[in-house]
GROMACS .gro file of C-alpha atoms in nm:
model
  135
    1UNK     CA    1   2.482  -0.291   1.307
    2UNK     CA    2   2.136  -0.316   1.471
    3UNK     CA    3   1.884  -0.557   1.562
    4UNK     CA    4   1.549  -0.603   1.398
    5UNK     CA    5   1.361  -0.435   1.637
    6UNK     CA    6   1.620  -0.120   1.619
    7UNK     CA    7   1.567  -0.127   1.213
    8UNK     CA    8   1.196  -0.150   1.285
    9UNK     CA    9   1.210   0.168   1.481
   10UNK     CA   10   1.416   0.369   1.252
   11UNK     CA   11   1.244   0.252   0.940
   12UNK     CA   12   0.899   0.294   1.083
   13UNK     CA   13   0.788  -0.042   0.984
   14UNK     CA   14   0.690  -0.336   1.216
   15UNK     CA   15   0.957  -0.626   1.253
   16UNK     CA   16   0.690  -0.853   1.090
   17UNK     CA   17   0.658  -0.624   0.790
   18UNK     CA   18   1.057  -0.638   0.753
   19UNK     CA   19   1.065  -1.014   0.773
   20UNK     CA   20   0.792  -1.056   0.502
   21UNK     CA   21   0.968  -0.839   0.275
   22UNK     CA   22   1.281  -1.041   0.322
   23UNK     CA   23   1.066  -1.359   0.263
   24UNK     CA   24   0.948  -1.194  -0.081
   25UNK     CA   25   1.290  -1.096  -0.190
   26UNK     CA   26   1.195  -0.723  -0.195
   27UNK     CA   27   1.464  -0.671   0.072
   28UNK     CA   28   1.773  -0.893   0.095
   29UNK     CA   29   1.827  -1.114   0.422
   30UNK     CA   30   2.060  -0.920   0.648
   31UNK     CA   31   2.378  -1.073   0.786
   32UNK     CA   32   2.311  -1.309   1.100
   33UNK     CA   33   2.565  -1.205   1.420
   34UNK     CA   34   2.729  -1.500   1.569
   35UNK     CA   35   2.436  -1.565   1.798
   36UNK     CA   36   2.212  -1.647   1.483
   37UNK     CA   37   2.051  -1.287   1.497
   38UNK     CA   38   1.974  -1.078   1.218
   39UNK     CA   39   2.200  -0.769   1.161
   40UNK     CA   40   2.087  -0.470   0.990
   41UNK     CA   41   2.322  -0.211   0.843
   42UNK     CA   42   2.219   0.152   0.789
   43UNK     CA   43   2.161   0.096   0.419
   44UNK     CA   44   1.889  -0.152   0.495
   45UNK     CA   45   1.702   0.078   0.703
   46UNK     CA   46   1.711   0.341   0.403
   47UNK     CA   47   1.580   0.116   0.145
   48UNK     CA   48   1.299   0.016   0.420
   49UNK     CA   49   1.237   0.372   0.451
   50UNK     CA   50   1.205   0.402   0.090
   51UNK     CA   51   0.992   0.095   0.069
   52UNK     CA   52   0.738   0.269   0.345
   53UNK     CA   53   0.734   0.573   0.163
   54UNK     CA   54   0.651   0.412  -0.155
   55UNK     CA   55   0.388   0.200   0.012
   56UNK     CA   56   0.235   0.483   0.184
   57UNK     CA   57   0.192   0.636  -0.133
   58UNK     CA   58  -0.028   0.345  -0.243
   59UNK     CA   59   0.256   0.176  -0.476
   60UNK     CA   60   0.210  -0.191  -0.486
   61UNK     CA   61   0.464  -0.457  -0.352
   62UNK     CA   62   0.581  -0.508  -0.738
   63UNK     CA   63   0.557  -0.161  -0.827
   64UNK     CA   64   0.783  -0.099  -0.519
   65UNK     CA   65   1.028  -0.362  -0.625
   66UNK     CA   66   1.041  -0.187  -0.952
   67UNK     CA   67   1.084   0.175  -0.790
   68UNK     CA   68   1.351   0.017  -0.591
   69UNK     CA   69   1.534  -0.144  -0.853
   70UNK     CA   70   1.512   0.199  -1.046
   71UNK     CA   71   1.645   0.391  -0.734
   72UNK     CA   72   1.949   0.154  -0.724
   73UNK     CA   73   2.042   0.223  -1.104
   74UNK     CA   74   2.236   0.474  -1.096
   75UNK     CA   75   2.225   0.460  -1.487
   76UNK     CA   76   1.856   0.463  -1.492
   77UNK     CA   77   1.620   0.704  -1.716
   78UNK     CA   78   1.404   0.890  -1.481
   79UNK     CA   79   1.128   0.856  -1.756
   80UNK     CA   80   1.030   0.517  -1.627
   81UNK     CA   81   0.990   0.642  -1.279
   82UNK     CA   82   0.760   0.909  -1.420
   83UNK     CA   83   0.526   0.649  -1.590
   84UNK     CA   84   0.500   0.467  -1.291
   85UNK     CA   85   0.387   0.760  -1.085
   86UNK     CA   86   0.181   0.905  -1.341
   87UNK     CA   87   0.007   0.552  -1.370
   88UNK     CA   88   0.008   0.582  -0.972
   89UNK     CA   89  -0.200   0.919  -1.015
   90UNK     CA   90  -0.441   0.804  -1.252
   91UNK     CA   91  -0.527   0.496  -1.026
   92UNK     CA   92  -0.577   0.741  -0.753
   93UNK     CA   93  -0.795   0.977  -0.969
   94UNK     CA   94  -1.012   0.679  -1.069
   95UNK     CA   95  -1.064   0.546  -0.683
   96UNK     CA   96  -1.178   0.920  -0.629
   97UNK     CA   97  -1.414   0.865  -0.855
   98UNK     CA   98  -1.520   0.541  -0.733
   99UNK     CA   99  -1.586   0.649  -0.380
  100UNK     CA  100  -1.734   0.988  -0.496
  101UNK     CA  101  -1.983   0.771  -0.651
  102UNK     CA  102  -2.034   0.560  -0.356
  103UNK     CA  103  -2.066   0.836  -0.131
  104UNK     CA  104  -2.345   0.990  -0.380
  105UNK     CA  105  -2.540   0.678  -0.383
  106UNK     CA  106  -2.519   0.636  -0.008
  107UNK     CA  107  -2.627   0.993   0.037
  108UNK     CA  108  -2.925   0.936  -0.168
  109UNK     CA  109  -3.018   0.616   0.042
  110UNK     CA  110  -2.981   0.822   0.337
  111UNK     CA  111  -3.186   1.119   0.224
  112UNK     CA  112  -3.445   0.844   0.137
  113UNK     CA  113  -3.487   0.667   0.470
  114UNK     CA  114  -3.689   0.831   0.731
  115UNK     CA  115  -3.483   0.654   1.002
  116UNK     CA  116  -3.810   0.626   1.267
  117UNK     CA  117  -3.939   0.308   1.428
  118UNK     CA  118  -4.137   0.174   1.125
  119UNK     CA  119  -3.967  -0.141   0.975
  120UNK     CA  120  -3.955   0.007   0.590
  121UNK     CA  121  -3.620   0.094   0.510
  122UNK     CA  122  -3.517   0.216   0.123
  123UNK     CA  123  -3.157   0.135   0.246
  124UNK     CA  124  -3.224  -0.238   0.313
  125UNK     CA  125  -3.471  -0.246  -0.019
  126UNK     CA  126  -3.182  -0.118  -0.226
  127UNK     CA  127  -2.944  -0.338  -0.120
  128UNK     CA  128  -3.147  -0.634  -0.141
  129UNK     CA  129  -3.209  -0.528  -0.528
  130UNK     CA  130  -2.948  -0.684  -0.759
  131UNK     CA  131  -2.798  -0.442  -0.981
  132UNK     CA  132  -2.568  -0.677  -1.154
  133UNK     CA  133  -2.612  -0.862  -1.475
  134UNK     CA  134  -2.690  -1.223  -1.446
  135UNK     CA  135  -2.356  -1.452  -1.466
   0.00000   0.00000   0.00000
């Protein structure tokens, strides 16, 4: 058994994040010692490491909840795990396309701006234009 600071060090998560995960039911609250302090076991640390890795790969908290449930279910079908992971890749590809379009637009704006001492600036002019449809 270990303290929250030891669990934080071993899992790579801040203690505040561990407490948050407990508060939303992602991790079960640990046993408390006679002094009232949380006491974590190695199994909980492994779960925290699992969550840290999944979050690092961009899975949402709810997706982590689903993955964790599947991880703990020894009778699971891996098809659901694969489906969730494939959806994550689709989301990443969409984000890459969005970021690429943003980079292209910003690069074009940079190329149009002289960047001198004159007040006219195509970047600011572009930002001031509303390209959104009216509400």
